[in-house]
Amino acid sequence: MVSRVIPVEEFDLVIFGGTGDLARRKILPGLYRRFLSGQMPEGSRIIGAARADIDSDGYRQMIRDAIAEFGGEEKSDADGIEKFVAQLHYIPVDAKGEQGWKELHDLIRFELVNAFYFSVAPSLFGDLAERLHLHKIADSSSRVVVEKPFGRDLETAKALNSTLAKHFDEKQIYRIDHYLGKETVQNLMAVRFGNMLFEPLWNNHYVDHIQITVAETVGVGGRGAYYDTSGAMRDMVQNHLMQLLCLIAMEAPAEFGADAVRDEKLKVIRALQDIDPHHIVRGQYDADGDEPSYREDAENLKSHTESFVALRCEIANWRWAGVPFYLRTGKKLKARTSEIAVVFKDIGHSIFPGDEKRHRNILSIQLQPNEGIQLQVTIKEPGPGGMRLIDVPLDMTFAEALGPDAEDSTDAYERLIMDVIRGNQTLFMRGDEVEAAWEWTDPIINGWKARNDVPKHYDAGSAGPEDAMMLMHREGRRWREIKG
Ligand code: NAP
């Protein structure tokens, strides 16, 4: 099968924080893969910028090493790596000082698409935006890419938005949530809006409930002190889980365009009902043998920050009234997995004698570790012996039908960066969306603080605290198994 790739124009991409962890682990190895697939036009340049006093050759070596460590199968393509690093440059720049800005101005080719990736702490966004303007490096055609976390509450998110708005129009700002760059997330939209089959069923008449799980096996060790100021609600629910919820629940946009899609997502967030505190369970993982507990990892033995959260929420609109959405995410769980499951209602009546099982169709969308979409359907168990029914998964990833390209390992980051170059904001969060998400999460977090809420303990390697199971059990439902 011939893969059709929308070409991008020649560009200059400046990565502030180009020597940092994210740049070395994700951004540069991703751009290298795009380069190999012919999507980085000759003459395009990637310019690393940070305070470290190295030159372009030193930076090229740093990125060769990064590709060797974090690149996938392509890391052994020595010729490809050399051609790629030849397109890299580096300028020592201080976001808070005067160093490097003139050199950066002289290097940028203003006639090309130019984009500035802020892969630095959010406290530097304002400094970068200001200096890019002061030194006339960015203009009304430039694009800026900003990383999470986008604020830690409504107030700080608004402050960040207004800082960026001083220098950039909303059409120039690309707020990254890498979950939106996943192949399967886009496939979810194709399945929903490219088929007649699902739309009539996608509502409270036919859907019993929806579950979204993002489970990690790692703890917070290494970044525990930072994580302790955040917690699962801020770090995962406010952004990734809410974005997935929006895509599952939104109405069909009039077109697959940036504002049409984001308008519909915003309506979902605005329709979320306030949560009853009994419908949220927070947890902290316990020590496991030599492995430290959350509180030890966080270096705060009295911490009340959650490393796990499970909640039940509802969307107050005609489509979803009465349908519970169960969301959970946590560290040190049984397996690493991200899954959305749309669980349809039971059939009303079984005509098959002896068939007591509650057969349900479940559309499950896996984002991690492997991507895929499956539809659980009920069929007759093959063979003689009467009508015995079994539930089997129908694989809708169709890897075999689509050939090797269907397994294209395009990482979310590289896809999103190419969208920046193309000027396509559809898979990026708009400022009002981010603020609306904080508006919903702030009262929950503030409520915990006001009540001095203490997270429940859970065993490392488990599915989370017992109370999280009860959240569903008491309504006659159960979580899907966490399996990698
Ligand atoms: P990091 O490893 O600490 O890197 C920070 C980068 O910023 C370094 O290149 C650093 O280089 C540069 N920097 C710091 N102060 C600077 C200044 N005054 N002027 C210019 N450059 C400066 O952080 P990171 O993990 O890459 O994260 C970067 C951003 O991405 C953060 O906002 C983070 O929250 C977000 N993020 C990271 C990940 C991840 O997996 N790492 C995931 C999601 C989001 P010098 O010290 O040499 O200046």
XYZ file of C-alpha atoms and ligand atoms in Angstrom:
532
model
C 0.000 0.000 0.000
C 1.315 3.442 -0.830
C 1.164 5.741 2.146
C -0.046 9.228 1.394
C 1.774 11.824 3.413
C 0.782 15.460 3.233
C 4.056 17.268 2.521
C 5.189 20.133 4.659
C 6.894 23.313 3.560
C 10.523 24.069 4.275
C 10.791 25.336 7.849
C 12.947 26.650 10.662
C 12.011 25.099 14.005
C 13.589 26.488 17.157
C 13.441 24.238 20.208
C 13.917 26.200 23.410
C 15.039 23.627 25.947
C 16.638 21.720 23.052
C 19.074 20.028 25.451
C 16.372 18.909 27.922
C 14.907 15.520 28.663
C 11.803 15.916 26.512
C 13.777 17.203 23.536
C 16.287 14.345 23.700
C 13.811 11.583 24.481
C 10.861 12.501 22.270
C 11.107 15.580 20.096
C 14.425 15.016 18.293
C 14.115 11.221 17.843
C 10.604 11.889 16.489
C 11.820 14.521 14.065
C 14.531 12.127 12.955
C 11.871 9.553 12.039
C 9.962 12.210 10.087
C 13.204 13.109 8.340
C 13.724 9.478 7.342
C 10.195 9.243 5.980
C 10.896 12.221 3.750
C 8.748 14.714 5.604
C 11.456 17.161 6.473
C 12.147 19.078 3.284
C 15.756 19.616 2.390
C 16.952 22.939 3.688
C 14.716 22.809 6.778
C 16.533 23.414 10.006
C 16.069 22.514 13.641
C 17.722 24.968 15.966
C 18.347 23.874 19.547
C 18.453 26.682 22.094
C 19.305 26.517 25.794
C 21.847 28.082 28.139
C 24.451 25.279 27.831
C 27.579 26.642 26.237
C 28.015 24.225 23.340
C 28.301 24.788 19.597
C 26.342 23.205 16.755
C 28.823 20.320 16.498
C 28.457 19.622 20.207
C 24.679 19.671 19.803
C 24.810 17.288 16.840
C 26.776 14.853 18.989
C 24.243 15.204 21.798
C 21.436 14.333 19.399
C 23.355 11.412 17.842
C 23.624 10.056 21.396
C 19.944 10.757 22.054
C 18.924 8.845 18.916
C 21.204 5.961 19.930
C 19.495 5.850 23.325
C 15.878 6.675 22.527
C 15.492 6.068 18.787
C 13.610 2.992 17.651
C 14.593 0.602 14.888
C 15.980 3.492 12.860
C 18.830 4.124 15.253
C 21.213 1.919 13.310
C 20.850 3.906 10.087
C 24.230 5.694 10.355
C 23.858 7.441 7.008
C 20.362 8.686 7.874
C 21.553 9.982 11.240
C 24.409 11.948 9.661
C 22.106 13.539 7.079
C 19.631 14.425 9.830
C 22.119 15.966 12.253
C 23.533 18.067 9.401
C 20.217 19.953 9.553
C 20.666 20.730 13.270
C 22.034 23.964 14.683
C 22.482 25.264 18.180
C 22.582 28.698 19.744
C 23.189 29.360 23.440
C 20.200 31.463 24.500
C 19.120 32.623 27.919
C 15.353 33.040 28.202
C 15.832 35.444 31.071
C 18.824 37.356 29.761
C 20.202 38.954 26.625
C 22.510 36.146 25.520
C 21.888 34.666 22.102
C 18.861 36.612 20.865
C 20.666 38.643 18.229
C 22.325 35.484 16.856
C 18.955 33.774 16.758
C 17.442 36.722 14.894
C 20.241 36.590 12.319
C 19.838 32.846 11.818
C 16.067 32.655 11.276
C 14.839 32.844 7.690
C 11.693 34.916 7.954
C 10.413 33.982 4.512
C 9.907 30.367 5.679
C 7.457 28.772 8.092
C 8.977 29.328 11.507
C 7.939 27.703 14.741
C 9.187 27.982 18.318
C 8.806 25.014 20.623
C 8.778 26.045 24.310
C 10.148 22.820 25.798
C 11.075 24.579 29.033
C 9.425 25.174 32.394
C 6.171 27.154 32.000
C 7.657 29.895 34.198
C 9.848 30.785 31.171
C 7.003 31.054 28.616
C 6.487 34.763 29.307
C 10.203 35.555 29.029
C 10.494 33.676 25.756
C 7.386 35.254 24.227
C 8.521 38.717 25.231
C 12.059 38.378 23.903
C 10.923 36.776 20.650
C 8.973 39.948 20.032
C 11.441 42.421 21.435
C 14.123 41.066 19.122
C 11.684 40.829 16.192
C 12.274 37.107 15.814
C 8.613 36.118 15.814
C 5.924 37.828 13.790
C 2.243 37.272 13.099
C 2.995 34.216 10.965
C 5.151 32.441 13.594
C 3.863 29.478 15.607
C 4.596 28.655 19.227
C 4.268 25.228 20.765
C 3.771 24.950 24.516
C 4.096 21.919 26.727
C 2.097 20.735 29.675
C 1.515 21.547 32.485
C -0.629 24.417 31.291
C -1.179 26.006 34.692
C -1.923 24.292 37.994
C -5.394 25.803 38.390
C -7.742 28.185 36.610
C -5.956 31.277 37.830
C -2.486 30.213 36.677
C -3.834 28.897 33.352
C -5.531 32.233 32.727
C -2.303 34.040 33.580
C -0.366 31.842 31.118
C -2.981 32.400 28.427
C -2.886 36.139 28.856
C 0.937 36.179 28.876
C 0.975 34.349 25.540
C -1.896 36.467 24.208
C 0.152 39.618 24.716
C 2.419 38.527 21.875
C 0.609 35.825 19.931
C -2.820 35.362 18.462
C -4.680 32.168 19.492
C -4.205 30.919 15.906
C -0.445 30.893 16.514
C -0.513 28.920 19.784
C -0.234 25.125 19.796
C -0.849 23.646 23.282
C 0.343 20.059 23.151
C -1.469 17.122 24.684
C 0.383 14.204 23.157
C -2.575 11.865 23.707
C -4.337 13.715 20.910
C -1.524 12.842 18.519
C -2.025 9.111 18.877
C -3.025 7.190 15.785
C -5.879 5.477 17.593
C -7.356 8.720 18.880
C -7.700 9.818 15.294
C -8.987 6.415 14.341
C -11.619 6.798 17.052
C -12.907 9.855 15.216
C -12.830 7.975 11.906
C -14.806 5.117 13.466
C -17.339 7.476 15.060
C -17.839 9.887 12.198
C -16.983 7.764 9.167
C -19.507 4.972 9.794
C -23.270 4.891 10.011
C -23.118 1.931 12.336
C -22.126 3.565 15.610
C -23.750 6.972 15.594
C -27.337 5.765 16.194
C -26.115 3.793 19.219
C -23.843 6.479 20.643
C -26.170 7.822 23.337
C -27.982 7.093 26.594
C -30.480 4.733 24.938
C -27.815 2.185 24.091
C -24.681 2.963 26.072
C -24.629 1.687 29.659
C -21.453 3.476 30.687
C -18.006 4.505 29.508
C -14.683 3.765 31.213
C -11.394 5.515 30.649
C -8.283 4.048 32.260
C -4.730 5.351 32.095
C -2.590 3.057 34.243
C 1.141 3.258 34.748
C 3.492 0.771 36.390
C 6.116 3.338 37.277
C 6.053 5.326 40.494
C 6.980 8.964 40.850
C 10.579 8.275 41.905
C 12.997 10.771 40.395
C 10.386 13.480 40.026
C 8.586 12.871 43.325
C 9.188 16.334 44.768
C 7.664 17.961 41.664
C 4.823 15.429 41.425
C 3.877 16.039 45.037
C 2.923 19.617 44.124
C 0.669 18.274 41.378
C -0.990 14.854 41.840
C -2.934 12.595 39.483
C -5.876 14.965 39.099
C -3.734 17.833 37.826
C -1.116 15.715 36.060
C -3.429 13.342 34.173
C -7.170 13.920 34.599
C -7.375 17.648 33.862
C -5.626 17.158 30.534
C -5.250 13.656 29.052
C -8.327 11.943 30.491
C -10.572 14.936 29.901
C -9.380 15.220 26.325
C -10.231 11.560 25.723
C -13.617 12.066 27.380
C -14.297 14.998 25.058
C -13.475 13.029 21.916
C -15.712 10.152 22.972
C -18.626 12.323 24.044
C -18.618 15.265 21.633
C -21.207 15.861 18.945
C -20.153 15.501 15.318
C -18.418 18.718 14.291
C -19.554 20.228 10.991
C -16.098 19.564 9.597
C -12.817 18.069 10.801
C -11.314 21.501 11.325
C -9.592 23.062 14.310
C -12.310 25.341 15.609
C -15.210 23.068 14.694
C -13.670 20.176 16.681
C -12.586 22.330 19.591
C -15.981 24.039 19.858
C -17.580 20.600 20.298
C -15.007 19.493 22.878
C -15.556 22.672 24.848
C -19.316 22.007 24.979
C -18.635 18.625 26.580
C -16.453 20.123 29.310
C -19.027 22.801 29.984
C -21.762 20.178 30.285
C -19.879 18.147 32.917
C -21.837 18.062 36.150
C -20.235 18.919 39.453
C -18.994 15.771 41.138
C -20.407 14.397 44.354
C -17.355 13.861 46.658
C -18.544 10.279 47.198
C -17.915 9.662 43.536
C -14.170 10.209 43.747
C -11.538 7.933 45.250
C -7.954 9.048 45.722
C -5.055 6.756 46.520
C -1.356 6.568 47.323
C 0.742 3.472 46.653
C 2.344 1.604 49.516
C 5.924 0.357 49.776
C 6.575 -2.941 48.022
C 9.570 -4.863 49.397
C 12.545 -2.606 48.743
C 10.458 -0.331 46.543
C 9.525 2.901 48.321
C 5.991 4.066 49.031
C 4.519 7.130 47.367
C 5.283 9.237 50.416
C 8.906 8.107 50.421
C 9.205 8.786 46.673
C 7.669 12.218 47.202
C 10.074 12.863 50.083
C 7.077 14.020 52.079
C 5.960 11.494 54.686
C 2.807 13.477 55.464
C 1.833 14.015 51.841
C -1.877 14.081 50.977
C -1.215 14.201 47.232
C -2.839 11.413 45.201
C -0.915 9.055 42.945
C -4.242 7.486 41.924
C -7.690 8.845 41.266
C -10.914 7.194 40.157
C -14.115 9.126 39.606
C -17.611 8.907 38.249
C -18.975 11.843 36.346
C -21.939 12.662 34.159
C -22.483 14.905 31.189
C -25.695 16.880 31.394
C -26.926 16.974 27.824
C -29.513 15.149 25.733
C -27.124 12.573 24.396
C -25.529 11.501 27.659
C -27.942 12.314 30.506
C -27.788 9.463 33.019
C -24.775 7.679 31.484
C -21.895 7.395 33.974
C -18.380 8.055 32.770
C -15.815 6.337 35.014
C -12.278 7.670 34.832
C -9.232 6.304 36.627
C -5.535 6.818 36.463
C -2.639 5.952 38.731
C 0.986 5.099 39.253
C 2.447 1.717 40.281
C -0.547 -0.193 39.017
C -0.717 -3.737 37.696
C 0.131 -2.963 34.071
C 0.812 -0.065 31.776
C -2.291 0.535 29.759
C -4.499 3.301 28.394
C -7.942 2.256 27.314
C -11.343 3.722 26.605
C -14.251 1.266 26.766
C -17.741 2.065 25.553
C -19.918 -0.526 27.271
C -23.286 -0.966 25.587
C -26.420 -2.058 27.438
C -27.405 -5.696 27.838
C -29.733 -7.203 25.320
C -33.228 -6.894 26.777
C -34.146 -10.573 26.541
C -32.298 -13.729 25.605
C -34.046 -16.186 23.337
C -31.447 -18.884 23.951
C -32.369 -21.420 26.622
C -29.787 -21.747 29.372
C -27.959 -18.608 28.327
C -27.807 -16.646 31.539
C -24.772 -14.512 30.838
C -25.220 -10.783 30.347
C -23.870 -10.360 26.852
C -22.715 -6.882 26.064
C -21.078 -5.236 23.149
C -18.001 -3.337 24.222
C -16.041 -1.059 21.956
C -12.563 -0.842 23.422
C -9.971 1.584 22.208
C -6.411 0.953 23.396
C -3.849 3.701 23.244
C -1.048 2.058 25.226
C 1.102 -0.002 25.178
C -0.214 -1.103 21.806
C -2.780 0.827 19.859
C -5.929 -0.867 18.606
C -9.715 -0.912 18.469
C -11.815 -3.951 19.224
C -15.533 -4.566 19.273
C -16.719 -7.332 21.570
C -19.546 -9.215 19.897
C -21.538 -12.276 20.887
C -21.500 -15.279 18.567
C -22.332 -18.951 18.702
C -19.537 -21.098 20.028
C -18.540 -23.178 17.014
C -19.263 -26.899 16.998
C -22.102 -29.216 17.906
C -23.940 -29.280 21.221
C -26.592 -26.636 20.859
C -26.581 -22.885 21.051
C -23.822 -21.867 23.371
C -22.924 -18.202 23.102
C -19.499 -16.685 23.556
C -18.137 -13.169 23.473
C -15.277 -12.579 21.077
C -13.299 -9.486 20.123
C -13.614 -8.272 16.569
C -10.341 -6.573 15.724
C -11.031 -3.250 14.081
C -7.423 -2.226 13.732
C -7.333 -4.190 10.519
C -3.548 -4.340 10.525
C -3.626 -7.272 8.116
C -6.000 -5.617 5.683
C -4.041 -2.392 5.652
C -0.598 -3.921 5.416
C 2.598 -2.773 7.091
C 1.643 0.925 6.996
C -1.143 0.210 9.472
C 1.537 -0.476 12.026
C 3.350 2.724 11.285
C 5.037 3.580 14.535
C 4.587 7.303 14.080
C 4.843 8.683 17.538
C 2.342 11.228 18.793
C 4.990 13.921 19.154
C 6.268 13.748 15.612
C 2.750 13.775 14.191
C 1.871 16.841 16.249
C 5.059 18.713 15.344
C 4.341 18.142 11.669
C 0.830 19.509 12.245
C 2.425 22.653 13.670
C 4.473 23.060 10.504
C 1.342 22.495 8.412
C -0.540 25.049 10.507
C -3.197 22.546 11.598
C -4.459 23.176 15.143
C -7.158 20.480 15.209
C -5.247 18.215 17.607
C -4.137 20.991 19.964
C -5.991 22.431 22.929
C -7.473 25.876 22.639
C -7.066 28.330 25.521
C -10.753 28.329 26.472
C -10.794 24.509 26.571
C -7.903 24.422 29.012
C -9.546 27.038 31.204
C -12.893 25.200 31.163
C -11.130 21.981 32.216
C -9.556 23.780 35.178
C -12.884 25.341 36.039
C -14.249 21.833 36.496
C -11.253 20.352 38.339
C -10.486 23.292 40.659
C -13.499 22.819 42.985
C -12.679 19.106 43.293
C -9.075 19.780 44.304
C -10.073 22.677 46.556
C -12.691 20.450 48.215
C -10.009 17.879 49.118
C -7.909 20.584 50.633
C -10.796 22.099 52.584
C -11.803 18.694 53.965
C -8.197 17.669 54.589
C -8.973 14.567 52.547
C -6.492 11.715 53.061
C -5.870 9.370 50.103
C -6.509 5.628 50.576
C -3.572 3.259 50.456
C -3.156 0.704 47.702
C -0.700 -2.066 47.011
C 1.894 -1.467 44.329
C 1.041 -3.749 41.410
C -2.697 -3.748 42.194
C -5.623 -2.103 40.396
C -5.806 0.709 42.978
C -7.618 1.121 46.301
C -10.532 -1.145 47.179
C -12.854 1.876 47.300
C -12.216 2.457 43.600
C -13.656 -1.013 42.901
C -16.658 -0.138 45.050
C -17.291 2.983 42.991
C -18.512 0.658 40.253
C -19.555 -2.434 42.232
C -22.184 -0.572 44.161
C -23.824 0.284 40.859
C -23.641 -3.292 39.599
C -20.762 -2.586 37.227
C -17.101 -3.506 37.194
C -13.894 -2.025 35.944
C -12.208 -3.717 33.054
C -9.141 -5.647 33.973
C -5.917 -3.649 33.864
C -3.692 -5.652 31.558
C -0.811 -4.590 29.367
P 14.468 19.586 31.515
O 15.095 18.270 31.197
O 14.695 20.189 32.867
O 14.966 20.613 30.400
C 14.788 21.997 30.533
C 15.443 22.685 29.347
O 15.275 24.097 29.500
C 16.924 22.425 29.245
O 17.280 22.333 27.889
C 17.518 23.682 29.863
O 18.825 23.855 29.400
C 16.538 24.724 29.355
N 16.530 25.962 30.146
C 16.382 26.081 31.491
N 16.450 27.378 31.843
C 16.654 28.092 30.697
C 16.808 29.468 30.413
N 16.799 30.405 31.355
N 16.982 29.837 29.133
C 17.007 28.915 28.143
N 16.860 27.602 28.352
C 16.691 27.194 29.619
O 12.903 19.562 31.303
P 12.050 18.609 30.320
O 11.736 17.351 31.045
O 12.718 18.518 28.996
O 10.692 19.421 30.213
C 10.535 20.572 29.409
C 9.058 20.993 29.434
O 8.269 19.926 28.913
C 8.507 21.256 30.838
O 7.523 22.243 30.753
C 7.855 19.931 31.210
O 6.824 20.088 32.143
C 7.307 19.516 29.860
N 7.086 18.056 29.718
C 8.129 17.183 29.830
C 7.900 15.829 29.659
C 9.028 14.825 29.737
O 8.754 13.656 29.481
N 10.241 15.210 30.050
C 6.611 15.354 29.383
C 5.575 16.270 29.265
C 5.828 17.627 29.431
P 19.915 24.767 30.170
O 19.825 24.431 31.615
O 21.211 24.426 29.522
O 19.499 26.172 29.888
